[in-house]
Tab-separated table of C-alpha atoms in Angstrom:
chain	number	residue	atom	x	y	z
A	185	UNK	CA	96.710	86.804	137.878
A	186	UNK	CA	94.997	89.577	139.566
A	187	UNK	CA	96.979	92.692	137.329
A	188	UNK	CA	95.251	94.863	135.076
A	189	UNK	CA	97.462	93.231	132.041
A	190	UNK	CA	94.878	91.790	129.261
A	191	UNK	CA	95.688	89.558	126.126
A	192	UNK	CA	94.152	89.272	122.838
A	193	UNK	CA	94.120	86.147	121.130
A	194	UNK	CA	93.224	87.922	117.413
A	195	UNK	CA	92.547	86.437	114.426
A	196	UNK	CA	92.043	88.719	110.898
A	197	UNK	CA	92.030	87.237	107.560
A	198	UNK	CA	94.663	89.591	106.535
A	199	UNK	CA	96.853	87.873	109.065
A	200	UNK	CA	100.470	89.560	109.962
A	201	UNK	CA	101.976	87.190	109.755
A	202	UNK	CA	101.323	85.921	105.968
A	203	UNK	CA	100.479	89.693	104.631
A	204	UNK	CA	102.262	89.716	101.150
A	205	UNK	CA	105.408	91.833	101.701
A	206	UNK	CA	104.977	93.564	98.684
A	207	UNK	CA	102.234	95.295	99.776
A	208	UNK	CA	103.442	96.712	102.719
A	209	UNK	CA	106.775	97.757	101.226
A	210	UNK	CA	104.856	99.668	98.558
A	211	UNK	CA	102.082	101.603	100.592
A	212	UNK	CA	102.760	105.006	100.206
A	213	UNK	CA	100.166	106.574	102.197
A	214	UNK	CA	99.434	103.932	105.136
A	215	UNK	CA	95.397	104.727	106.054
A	216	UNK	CA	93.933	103.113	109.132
A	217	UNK	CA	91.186	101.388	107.572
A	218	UNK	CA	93.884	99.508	105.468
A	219	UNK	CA	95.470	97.656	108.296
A	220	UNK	CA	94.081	96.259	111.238
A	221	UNK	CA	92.022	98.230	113.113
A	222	UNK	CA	91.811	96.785	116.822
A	223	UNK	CA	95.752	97.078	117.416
A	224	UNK	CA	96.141	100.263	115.442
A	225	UNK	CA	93.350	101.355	118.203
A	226	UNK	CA	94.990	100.746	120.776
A	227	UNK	CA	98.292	101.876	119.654
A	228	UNK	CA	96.495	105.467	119.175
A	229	UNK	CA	95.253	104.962	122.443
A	230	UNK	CA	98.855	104.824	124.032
A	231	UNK	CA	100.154	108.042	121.845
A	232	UNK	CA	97.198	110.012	123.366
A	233	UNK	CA	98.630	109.167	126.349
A	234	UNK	CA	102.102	110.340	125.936
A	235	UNK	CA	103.535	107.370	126.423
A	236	UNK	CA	106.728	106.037	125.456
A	237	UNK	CA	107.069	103.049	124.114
A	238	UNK	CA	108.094	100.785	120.604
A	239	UNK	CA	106.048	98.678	118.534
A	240	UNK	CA	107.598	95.058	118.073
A	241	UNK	CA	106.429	91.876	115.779
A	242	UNK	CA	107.918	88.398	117.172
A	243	UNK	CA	107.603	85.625	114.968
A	244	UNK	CA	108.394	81.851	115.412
A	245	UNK	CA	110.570	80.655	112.595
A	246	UNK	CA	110.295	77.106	113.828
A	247	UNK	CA	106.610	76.770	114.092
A	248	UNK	CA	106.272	74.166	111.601
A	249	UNK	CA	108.631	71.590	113.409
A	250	UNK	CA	106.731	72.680	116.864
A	251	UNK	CA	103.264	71.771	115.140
A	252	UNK	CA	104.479	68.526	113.338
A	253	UNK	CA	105.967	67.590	116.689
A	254	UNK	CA	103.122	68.716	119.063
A	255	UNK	CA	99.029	68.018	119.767
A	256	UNK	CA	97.122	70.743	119.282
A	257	UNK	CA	96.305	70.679	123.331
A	258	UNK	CA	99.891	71.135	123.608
A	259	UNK	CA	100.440	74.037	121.087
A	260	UNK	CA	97.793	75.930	122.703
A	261	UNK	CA	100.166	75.061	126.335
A	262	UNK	CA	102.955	76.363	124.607
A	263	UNK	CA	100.914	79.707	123.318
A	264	UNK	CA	99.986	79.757	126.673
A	265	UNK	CA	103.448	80.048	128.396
A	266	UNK	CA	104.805	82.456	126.047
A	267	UNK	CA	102.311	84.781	126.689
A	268	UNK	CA	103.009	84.406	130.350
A	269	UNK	CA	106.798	84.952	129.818
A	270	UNK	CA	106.295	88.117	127.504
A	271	UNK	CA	103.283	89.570	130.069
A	272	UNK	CA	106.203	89.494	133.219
A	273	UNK	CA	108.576	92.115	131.223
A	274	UNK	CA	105.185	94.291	129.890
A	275	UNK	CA	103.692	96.838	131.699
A	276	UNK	CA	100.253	97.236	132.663
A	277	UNK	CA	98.583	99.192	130.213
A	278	UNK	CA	101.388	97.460	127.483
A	279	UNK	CA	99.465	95.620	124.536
A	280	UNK	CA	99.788	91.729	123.800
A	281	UNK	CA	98.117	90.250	120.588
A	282	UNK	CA	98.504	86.715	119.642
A	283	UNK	CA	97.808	86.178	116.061
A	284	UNK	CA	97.365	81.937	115.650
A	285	UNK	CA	100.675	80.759	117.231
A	286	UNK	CA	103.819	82.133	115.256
A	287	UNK	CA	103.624	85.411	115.223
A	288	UNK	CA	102.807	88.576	118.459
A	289	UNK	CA	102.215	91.784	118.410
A	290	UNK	CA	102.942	93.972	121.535
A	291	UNK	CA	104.089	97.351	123.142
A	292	UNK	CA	107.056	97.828	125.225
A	293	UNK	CA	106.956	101.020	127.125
A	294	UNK	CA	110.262	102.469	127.755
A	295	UNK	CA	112.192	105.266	129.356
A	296	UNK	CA	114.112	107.320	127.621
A	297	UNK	CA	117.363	105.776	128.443
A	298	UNK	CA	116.543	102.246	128.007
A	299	UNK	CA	115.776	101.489	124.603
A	300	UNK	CA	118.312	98.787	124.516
A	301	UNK	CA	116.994	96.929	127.635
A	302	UNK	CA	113.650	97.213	126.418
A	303	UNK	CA	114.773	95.211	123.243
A	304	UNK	CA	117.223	92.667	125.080
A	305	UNK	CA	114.330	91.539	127.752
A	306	UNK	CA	111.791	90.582	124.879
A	307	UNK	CA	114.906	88.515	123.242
A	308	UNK	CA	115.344	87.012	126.986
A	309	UNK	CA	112.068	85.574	126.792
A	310	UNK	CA	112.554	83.162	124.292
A	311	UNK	CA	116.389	82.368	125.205
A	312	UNK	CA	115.483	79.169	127.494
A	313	UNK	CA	113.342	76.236	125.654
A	314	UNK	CA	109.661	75.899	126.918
A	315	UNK	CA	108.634	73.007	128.390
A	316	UNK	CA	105.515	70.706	128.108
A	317	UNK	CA	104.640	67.401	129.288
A	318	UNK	CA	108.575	66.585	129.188
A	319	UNK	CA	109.597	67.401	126.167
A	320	UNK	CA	111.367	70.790	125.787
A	321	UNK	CA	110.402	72.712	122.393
A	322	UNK	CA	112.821	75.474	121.723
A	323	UNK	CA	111.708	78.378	119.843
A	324	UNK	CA	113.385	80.717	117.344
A	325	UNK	CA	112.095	83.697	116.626
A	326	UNK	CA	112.696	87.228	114.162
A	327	UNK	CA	111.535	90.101	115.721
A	328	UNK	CA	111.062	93.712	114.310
A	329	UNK	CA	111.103	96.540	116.254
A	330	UNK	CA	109.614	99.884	115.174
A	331	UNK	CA	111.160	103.553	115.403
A	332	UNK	CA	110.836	105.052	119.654
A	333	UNK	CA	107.309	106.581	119.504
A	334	UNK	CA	108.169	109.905	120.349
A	335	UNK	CA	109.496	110.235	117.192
A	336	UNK	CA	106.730	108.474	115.769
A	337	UNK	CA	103.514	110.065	116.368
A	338	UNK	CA	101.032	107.885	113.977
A	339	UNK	CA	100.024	104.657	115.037
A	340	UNK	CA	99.747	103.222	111.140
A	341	UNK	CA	102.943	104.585	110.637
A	342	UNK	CA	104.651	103.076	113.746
A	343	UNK	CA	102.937	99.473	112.589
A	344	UNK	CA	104.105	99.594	109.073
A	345	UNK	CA	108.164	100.629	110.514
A	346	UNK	CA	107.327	97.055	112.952
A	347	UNK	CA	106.260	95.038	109.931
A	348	UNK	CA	109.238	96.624	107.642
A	349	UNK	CA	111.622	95.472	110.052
A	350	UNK	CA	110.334	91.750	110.146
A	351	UNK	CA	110.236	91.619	106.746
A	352	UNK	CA	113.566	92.510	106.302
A	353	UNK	CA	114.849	89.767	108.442
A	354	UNK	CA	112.599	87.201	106.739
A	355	UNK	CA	113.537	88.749	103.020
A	356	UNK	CA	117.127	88.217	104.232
A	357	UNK	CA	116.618	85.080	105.745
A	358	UNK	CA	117.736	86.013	109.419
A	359	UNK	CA	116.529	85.320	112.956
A	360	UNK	CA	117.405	87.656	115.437
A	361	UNK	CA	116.293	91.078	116.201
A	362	UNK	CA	116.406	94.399	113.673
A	363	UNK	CA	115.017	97.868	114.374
A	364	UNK	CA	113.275	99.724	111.708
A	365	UNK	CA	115.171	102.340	109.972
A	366	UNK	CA	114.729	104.365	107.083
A	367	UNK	CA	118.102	102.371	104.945
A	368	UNK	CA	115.559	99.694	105.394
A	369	UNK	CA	112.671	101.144	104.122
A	370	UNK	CA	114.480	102.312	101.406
A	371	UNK	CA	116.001	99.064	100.148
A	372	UNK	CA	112.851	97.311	100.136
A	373	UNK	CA	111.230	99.883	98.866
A	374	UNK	CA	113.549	99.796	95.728
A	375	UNK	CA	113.579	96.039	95.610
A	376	UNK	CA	110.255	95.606	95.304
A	377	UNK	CA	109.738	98.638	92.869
A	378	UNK	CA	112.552	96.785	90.764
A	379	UNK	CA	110.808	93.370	91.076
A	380	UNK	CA	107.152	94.791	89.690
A	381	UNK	CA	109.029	96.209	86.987
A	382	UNK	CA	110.059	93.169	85.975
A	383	UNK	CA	107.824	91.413	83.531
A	384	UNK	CA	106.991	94.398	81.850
A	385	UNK	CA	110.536	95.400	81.434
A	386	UNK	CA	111.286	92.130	79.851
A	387	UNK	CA	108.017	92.302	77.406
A	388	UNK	CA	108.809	95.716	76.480
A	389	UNK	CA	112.285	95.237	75.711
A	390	UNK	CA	113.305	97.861	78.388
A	391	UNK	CA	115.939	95.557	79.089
A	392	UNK	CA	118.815	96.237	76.915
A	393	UNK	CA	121.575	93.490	75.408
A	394	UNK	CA	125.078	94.627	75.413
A	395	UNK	CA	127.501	92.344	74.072
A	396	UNK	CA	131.272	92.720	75.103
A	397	UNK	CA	134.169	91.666	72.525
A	398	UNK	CA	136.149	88.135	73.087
A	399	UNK	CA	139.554	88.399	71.874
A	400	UNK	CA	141.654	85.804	70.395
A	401	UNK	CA	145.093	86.401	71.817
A	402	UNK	CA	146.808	84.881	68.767
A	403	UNK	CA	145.473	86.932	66.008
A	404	UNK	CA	144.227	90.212	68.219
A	405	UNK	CA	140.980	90.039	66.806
A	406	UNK	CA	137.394	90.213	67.316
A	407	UNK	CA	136.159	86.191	67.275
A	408	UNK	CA	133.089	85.958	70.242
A	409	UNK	CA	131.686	88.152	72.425
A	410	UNK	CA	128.978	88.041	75.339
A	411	UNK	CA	125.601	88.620	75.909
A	412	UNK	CA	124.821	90.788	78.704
A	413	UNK	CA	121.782	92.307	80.094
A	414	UNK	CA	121.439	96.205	80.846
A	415	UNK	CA	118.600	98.085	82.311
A	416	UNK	CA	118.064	101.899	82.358
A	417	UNK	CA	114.764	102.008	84.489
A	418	UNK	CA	112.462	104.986	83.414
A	419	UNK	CA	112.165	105.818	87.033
A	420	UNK	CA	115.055	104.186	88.999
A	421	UNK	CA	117.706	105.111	85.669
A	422	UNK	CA	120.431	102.763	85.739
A	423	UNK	CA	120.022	99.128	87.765
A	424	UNK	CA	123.463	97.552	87.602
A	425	UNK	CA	123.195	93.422	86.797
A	426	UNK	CA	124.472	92.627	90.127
A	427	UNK	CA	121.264	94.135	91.788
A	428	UNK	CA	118.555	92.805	89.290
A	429	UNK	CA	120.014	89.566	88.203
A	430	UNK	CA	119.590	88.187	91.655
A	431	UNK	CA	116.025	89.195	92.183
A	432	UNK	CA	115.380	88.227	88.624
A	433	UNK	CA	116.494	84.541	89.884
A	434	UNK	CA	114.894	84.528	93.643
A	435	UNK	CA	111.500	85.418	91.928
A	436	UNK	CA	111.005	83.330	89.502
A	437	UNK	CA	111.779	85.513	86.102
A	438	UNK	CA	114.981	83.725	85.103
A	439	UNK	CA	113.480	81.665	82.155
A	440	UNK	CA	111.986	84.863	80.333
A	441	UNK	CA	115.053	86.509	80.519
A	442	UNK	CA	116.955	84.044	79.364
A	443	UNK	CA	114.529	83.519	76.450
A	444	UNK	CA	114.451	87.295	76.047
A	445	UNK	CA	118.261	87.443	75.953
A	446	UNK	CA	118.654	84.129	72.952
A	447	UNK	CA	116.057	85.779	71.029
A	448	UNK	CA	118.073	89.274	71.339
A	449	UNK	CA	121.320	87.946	70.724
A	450	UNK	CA	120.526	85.528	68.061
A	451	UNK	CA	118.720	88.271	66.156
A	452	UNK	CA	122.185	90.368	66.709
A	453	UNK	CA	124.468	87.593	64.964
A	454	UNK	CA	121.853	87.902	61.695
A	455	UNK	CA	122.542	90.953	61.426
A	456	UNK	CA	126.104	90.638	61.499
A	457	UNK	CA	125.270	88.309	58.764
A	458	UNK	CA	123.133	90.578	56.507
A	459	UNK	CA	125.804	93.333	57.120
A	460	UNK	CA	128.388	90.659	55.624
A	461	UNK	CA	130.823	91.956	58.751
A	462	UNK	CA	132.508	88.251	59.466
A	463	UNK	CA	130.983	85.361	61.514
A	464	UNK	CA	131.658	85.184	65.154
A	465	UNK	CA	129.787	83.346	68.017
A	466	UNK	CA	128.222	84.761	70.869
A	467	UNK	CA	127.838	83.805	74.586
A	468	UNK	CA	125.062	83.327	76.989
A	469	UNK	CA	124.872	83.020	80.537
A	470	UNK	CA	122.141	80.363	81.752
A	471	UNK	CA	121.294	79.995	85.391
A	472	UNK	CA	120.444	76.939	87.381
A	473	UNK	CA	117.209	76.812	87.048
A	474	UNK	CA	116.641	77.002	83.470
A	475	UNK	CA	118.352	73.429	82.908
A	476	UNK	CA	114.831	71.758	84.350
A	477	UNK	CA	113.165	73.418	81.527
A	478	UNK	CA	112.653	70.554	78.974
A	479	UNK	CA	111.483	73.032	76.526
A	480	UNK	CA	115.230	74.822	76.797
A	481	UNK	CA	117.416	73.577	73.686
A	482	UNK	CA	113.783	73.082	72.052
A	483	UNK	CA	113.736	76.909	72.117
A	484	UNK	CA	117.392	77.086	71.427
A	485	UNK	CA	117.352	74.974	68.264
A	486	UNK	CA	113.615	76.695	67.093
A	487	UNK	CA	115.614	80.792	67.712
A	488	UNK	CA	118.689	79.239	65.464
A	489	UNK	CA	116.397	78.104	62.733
A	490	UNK	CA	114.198	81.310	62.571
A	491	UNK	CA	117.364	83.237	62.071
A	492	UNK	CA	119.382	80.649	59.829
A	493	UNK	CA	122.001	80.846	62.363
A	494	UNK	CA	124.738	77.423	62.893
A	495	UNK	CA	124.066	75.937	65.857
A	496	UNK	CA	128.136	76.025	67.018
A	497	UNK	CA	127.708	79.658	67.052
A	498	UNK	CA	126.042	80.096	70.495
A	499	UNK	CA	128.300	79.170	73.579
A	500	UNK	CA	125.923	78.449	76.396
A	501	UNK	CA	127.784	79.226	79.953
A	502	UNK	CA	127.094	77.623	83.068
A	503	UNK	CA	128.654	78.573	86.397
A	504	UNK	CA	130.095	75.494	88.041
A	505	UNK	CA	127.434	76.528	90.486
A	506	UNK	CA	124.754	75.367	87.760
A	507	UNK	CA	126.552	72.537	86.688
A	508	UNK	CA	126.319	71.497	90.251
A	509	UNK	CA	123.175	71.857	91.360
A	510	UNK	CA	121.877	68.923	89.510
A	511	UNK	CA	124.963	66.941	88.033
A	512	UNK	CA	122.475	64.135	86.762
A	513	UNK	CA	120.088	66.641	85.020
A	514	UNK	CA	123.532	68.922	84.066
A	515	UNK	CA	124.319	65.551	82.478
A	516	UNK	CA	121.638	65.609	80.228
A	517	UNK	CA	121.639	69.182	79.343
A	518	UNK	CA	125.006	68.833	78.305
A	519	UNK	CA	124.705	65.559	76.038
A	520	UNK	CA	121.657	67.026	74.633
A	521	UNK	CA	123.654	70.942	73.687
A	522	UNK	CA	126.192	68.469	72.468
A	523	UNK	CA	124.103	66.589	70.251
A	524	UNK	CA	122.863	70.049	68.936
A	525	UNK	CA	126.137	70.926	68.170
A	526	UNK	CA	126.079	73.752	70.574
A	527	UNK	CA	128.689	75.199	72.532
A	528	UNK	CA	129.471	74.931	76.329
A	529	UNK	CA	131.807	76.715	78.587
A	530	UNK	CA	132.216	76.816	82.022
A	531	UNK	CA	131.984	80.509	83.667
A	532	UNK	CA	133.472	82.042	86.546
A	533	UNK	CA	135.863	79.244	86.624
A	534	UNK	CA	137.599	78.277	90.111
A	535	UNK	CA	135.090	80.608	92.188
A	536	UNK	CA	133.118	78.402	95.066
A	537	UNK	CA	134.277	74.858	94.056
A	538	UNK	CA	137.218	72.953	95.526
A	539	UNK	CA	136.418	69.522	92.985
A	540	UNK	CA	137.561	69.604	89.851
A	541	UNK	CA	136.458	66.173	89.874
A	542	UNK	CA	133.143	66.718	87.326
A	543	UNK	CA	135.444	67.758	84.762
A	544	UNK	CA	136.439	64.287	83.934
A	545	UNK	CA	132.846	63.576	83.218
A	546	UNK	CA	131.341	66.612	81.615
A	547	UNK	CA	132.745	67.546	78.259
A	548	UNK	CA	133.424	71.397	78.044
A	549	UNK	CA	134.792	73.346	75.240
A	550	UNK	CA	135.875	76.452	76.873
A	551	UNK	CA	136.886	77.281	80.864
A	552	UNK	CA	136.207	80.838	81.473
A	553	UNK	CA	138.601	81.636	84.263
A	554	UNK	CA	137.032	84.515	87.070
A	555	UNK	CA	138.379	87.878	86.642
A	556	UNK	CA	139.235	87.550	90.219
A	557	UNK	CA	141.996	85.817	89.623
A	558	UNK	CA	144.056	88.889	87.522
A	559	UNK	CA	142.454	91.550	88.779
A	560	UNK	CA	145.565	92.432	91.295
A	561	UNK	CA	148.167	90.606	88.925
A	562	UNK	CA	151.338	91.966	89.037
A	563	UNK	CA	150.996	94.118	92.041
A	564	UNK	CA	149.376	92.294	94.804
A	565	UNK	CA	148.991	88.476	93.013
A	566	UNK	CA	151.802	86.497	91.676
A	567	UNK	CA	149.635	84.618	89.258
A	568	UNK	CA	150.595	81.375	90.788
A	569	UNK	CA	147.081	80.414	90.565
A	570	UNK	CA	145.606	81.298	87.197
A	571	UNK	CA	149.174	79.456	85.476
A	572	UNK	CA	148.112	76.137	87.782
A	573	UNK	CA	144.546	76.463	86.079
A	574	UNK	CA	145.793	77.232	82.461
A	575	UNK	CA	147.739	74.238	82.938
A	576	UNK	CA	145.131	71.970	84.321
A	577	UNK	CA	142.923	73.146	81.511
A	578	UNK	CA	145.821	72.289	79.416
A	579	UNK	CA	145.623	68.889	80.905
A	580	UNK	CA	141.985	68.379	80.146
A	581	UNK	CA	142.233	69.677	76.620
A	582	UNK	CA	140.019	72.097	76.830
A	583	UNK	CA	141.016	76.085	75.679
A	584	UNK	CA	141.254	78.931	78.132
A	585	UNK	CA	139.524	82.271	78.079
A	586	UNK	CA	140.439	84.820	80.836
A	587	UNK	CA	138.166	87.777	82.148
A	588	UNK	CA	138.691	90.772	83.431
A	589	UNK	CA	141.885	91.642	81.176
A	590	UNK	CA	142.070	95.198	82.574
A	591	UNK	CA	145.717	95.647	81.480
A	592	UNK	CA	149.253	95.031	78.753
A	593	UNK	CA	150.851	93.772	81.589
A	594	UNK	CA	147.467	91.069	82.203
A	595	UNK	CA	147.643	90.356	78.558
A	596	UNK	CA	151.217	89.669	78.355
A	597	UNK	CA	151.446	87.512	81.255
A	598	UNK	CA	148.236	85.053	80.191
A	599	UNK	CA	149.871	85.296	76.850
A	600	UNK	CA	152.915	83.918	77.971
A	601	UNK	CA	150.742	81.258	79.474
A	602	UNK	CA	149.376	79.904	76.082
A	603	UNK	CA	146.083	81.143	77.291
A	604	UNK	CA	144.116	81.694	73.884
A	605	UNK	CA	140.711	83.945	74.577
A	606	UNK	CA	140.401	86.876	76.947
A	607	UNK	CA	138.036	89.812	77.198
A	608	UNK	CA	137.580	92.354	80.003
A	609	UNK	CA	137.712	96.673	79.473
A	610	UNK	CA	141.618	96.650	78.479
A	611	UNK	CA	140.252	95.998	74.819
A	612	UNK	CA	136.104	97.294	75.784
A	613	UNK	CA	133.845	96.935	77.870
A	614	UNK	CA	130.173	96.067	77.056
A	615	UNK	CA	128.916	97.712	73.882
A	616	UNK	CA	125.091	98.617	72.796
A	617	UNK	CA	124.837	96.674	69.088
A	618	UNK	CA	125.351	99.628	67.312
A	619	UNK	CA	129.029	100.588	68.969
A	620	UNK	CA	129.851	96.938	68.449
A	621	UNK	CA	129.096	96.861	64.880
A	622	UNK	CA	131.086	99.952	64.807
A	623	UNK	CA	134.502	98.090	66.692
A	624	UNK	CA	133.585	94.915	65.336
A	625	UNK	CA	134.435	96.595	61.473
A	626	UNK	CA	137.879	98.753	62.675
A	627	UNK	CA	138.924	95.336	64.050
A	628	UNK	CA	138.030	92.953	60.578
């Protein structure tokens, strides 16, 4: 078009946009010979220069419905004209890479003042749907945007912040636009530090079970309690549940800490047993995706008989969630627990679910009702909603078990209920084994 503006169609086998994000996140020092050389070049090139300018990744989210719907004539067309619509708002000596069709790399020179604009004309670009041969294609896109350069002065540095950002958005499943800053560096840093801990953690038994009391209301005493999972990292120190568990479950670890946890708890009751200290059952929390493993009450039933351990001693829980997900394959789970003579209660009871309708069909022994529903009884909550539960449940059958009993005044109202089971830190909270042997005896 007669400017000086050039663009780089650039292919690398360690493409941007398909680099593993766990790399990236955990490069400490970033070295230029690590990452690609041509753009980190020619960002170098602009810092020389004392230019001003930020570093931003766009990438097409909906690329795979634009090449299922599209020739490949026509996806190099539609390459073609966003090029041509990100050139107009770049500056001469600005840099454009195209890497395949989903994903760009440029530079945006700025002034100081317009940082802002800068961002908001790249997002312009893709605002109206391109056009080609008469059909319209719109395109999404995330796009990261690195730290101003002035107060970056490394051009590996200022590519890593770009592809921090973008991998934020995609690790959080968002579109849009984020800048780099160092909360997000930080987070994914940790996240992915927590997530390579992971297997060994579970092998080695770094992961501790904790197992918190379940009261009977009637008698006061000791007759369950619940398996829980707690992690002092050697280098992090303490990860709370809420920040593991879910990465434990979006990656893929769920079944060996699930097996970890039977084996640890199970092991626990025996030794209950050899200490002669009472029977009592125990609880475990199983997630969604566990129920497709056909080799789960297999391992169950295999754990119970190692450790001469009755089968309606383990409770299995399921969030409603997990009951849910698969009703047909729930189902099956169920009837086969059942035939096992193992336990099943529903967990977190009346969070995310507006049917009660699968209760009819699904036979539970215990509803654990969501410590969100006490936790502001008397002061802010009239407990108009945990008595219509208790009374549904009453309904159906099927006992009640409160959590989050914090406290007298809880435990007298859900006693006055007929509620029979609660647990939560007005009687203790978690316990290692040791501390719950030791409360387990002064409350035989």
């Amino acid at each position: 078009d007669g400017s000086n503006q050039h663009v780089f169609l650039y292919s690398n086998p360690r493409n941007i946009s398909n680099e593993l994000l766990a790399n990236v996140a955990n490069e400490k020092r970033v070295k230029g010979e690590d990452l690609e050389f041509f753009p980190l070049q020619m960002i170098e090139s602009k810092l020389a220069n004392k230019e001003e300018f930020v570093v931003a990744i766009v990438q097409i989210t909906n690329v795979d419905i634009i090449e299922s719907n599209c020739s490949l004539d026509e996806e190099y067309l539609i390459a073609s004209q966003i090029r041509k619509r990100l050139l107009k708002i770049l500056d001469a000596d600005d840099l454009l890479i195209q890497y395949f069709l989903g994903t760009f790399l440029l530079t945006k020179t700025i002034t100081r003042y317009n940082y802002q604009n800068a961002i908001s004309s790249i997002e312009k670009v893709f605002e109206k749907p391109f056009e080609i041969r008469d059909k319209q294609f719109p395109i999404i896109v995330r796009i990261g945007v690195s730290s101003l350069s002035r107060r970056v002065r490394n051009s590996a540095l200022l590519l890593r912040q770009t592809k921090m950002a973008i991998a934020a958005l995609t690790h959080f499943g968002r579109n849009g636009t984020l800048s780099y800053d160092k909360e997000i560096d930080d987070y994914l840093l940790r996240y992915y530090s927590i997530l390579e801990s992971l297997p060994n953690a579970i092998n080695q038994g770094e992961i501790e079970v904790f197992f918190q009391p379940i009261i009977e209301i009637a008698t006061s005493k000791i007759v369950s309690c619940e398996a829980l999972s707690r992690w002092n990292h050697p280098l992090l120190n303490e990860i709370s549940p809420s920040e593991f568990i879910p990465i434990v479950e979006k990656n893929g670890h769920e079944r060996a800490l699930g097996v970890y946890v039977f084996q640890q708890a199970v092991a626990f009751l025996n030794e209950l047993d050899s200490l002669q200290q009472g029977s009592i059952s125990v609880s475990i929390n199983t997630c969604p995706s566990e129920l497709q493993d056909v080799n789960l009450i297999p391992h169950f039933v295999k754990t119970l008989t190692q450790y001469n351990i009755k089968h309606d001693r383990i409770i299995v829980e399921l969030t409603e969630r997990t009951l849910l997900t698969d009703v047909d394959v729930a189902k099956k789970v169920l009837g086969g627990l059942r035939k096992e003579r193992i336990r099943v209660a529903i967990d977190d009871f009346g969070v995310g679910f507006s049917s009660l309708s699968y209760l009819h069909d699904l036979e539970i022994d215990l509803l654990k009702i969501d410590r969100s529903f006490i936790k502001d009884y008397p002061k802010e909550d009239d407990g108009v909603i945990i008595k219509a539960m208790v009374g549904m449940a009453r309904e159906f059958k099927v006992p009640v078990l409160v959590e989050g009993v914090e406290t007298e005044e809880q435990l007298e109202f859900i006693k006055s209920l007929g509620v029979q089971y609660y647990q939560g830190f007005y009687f203790s909270e978690a316990l290692n084994q040791k501390d719950f042997i030791e409360l387990f005896k002064k409350n035989s």
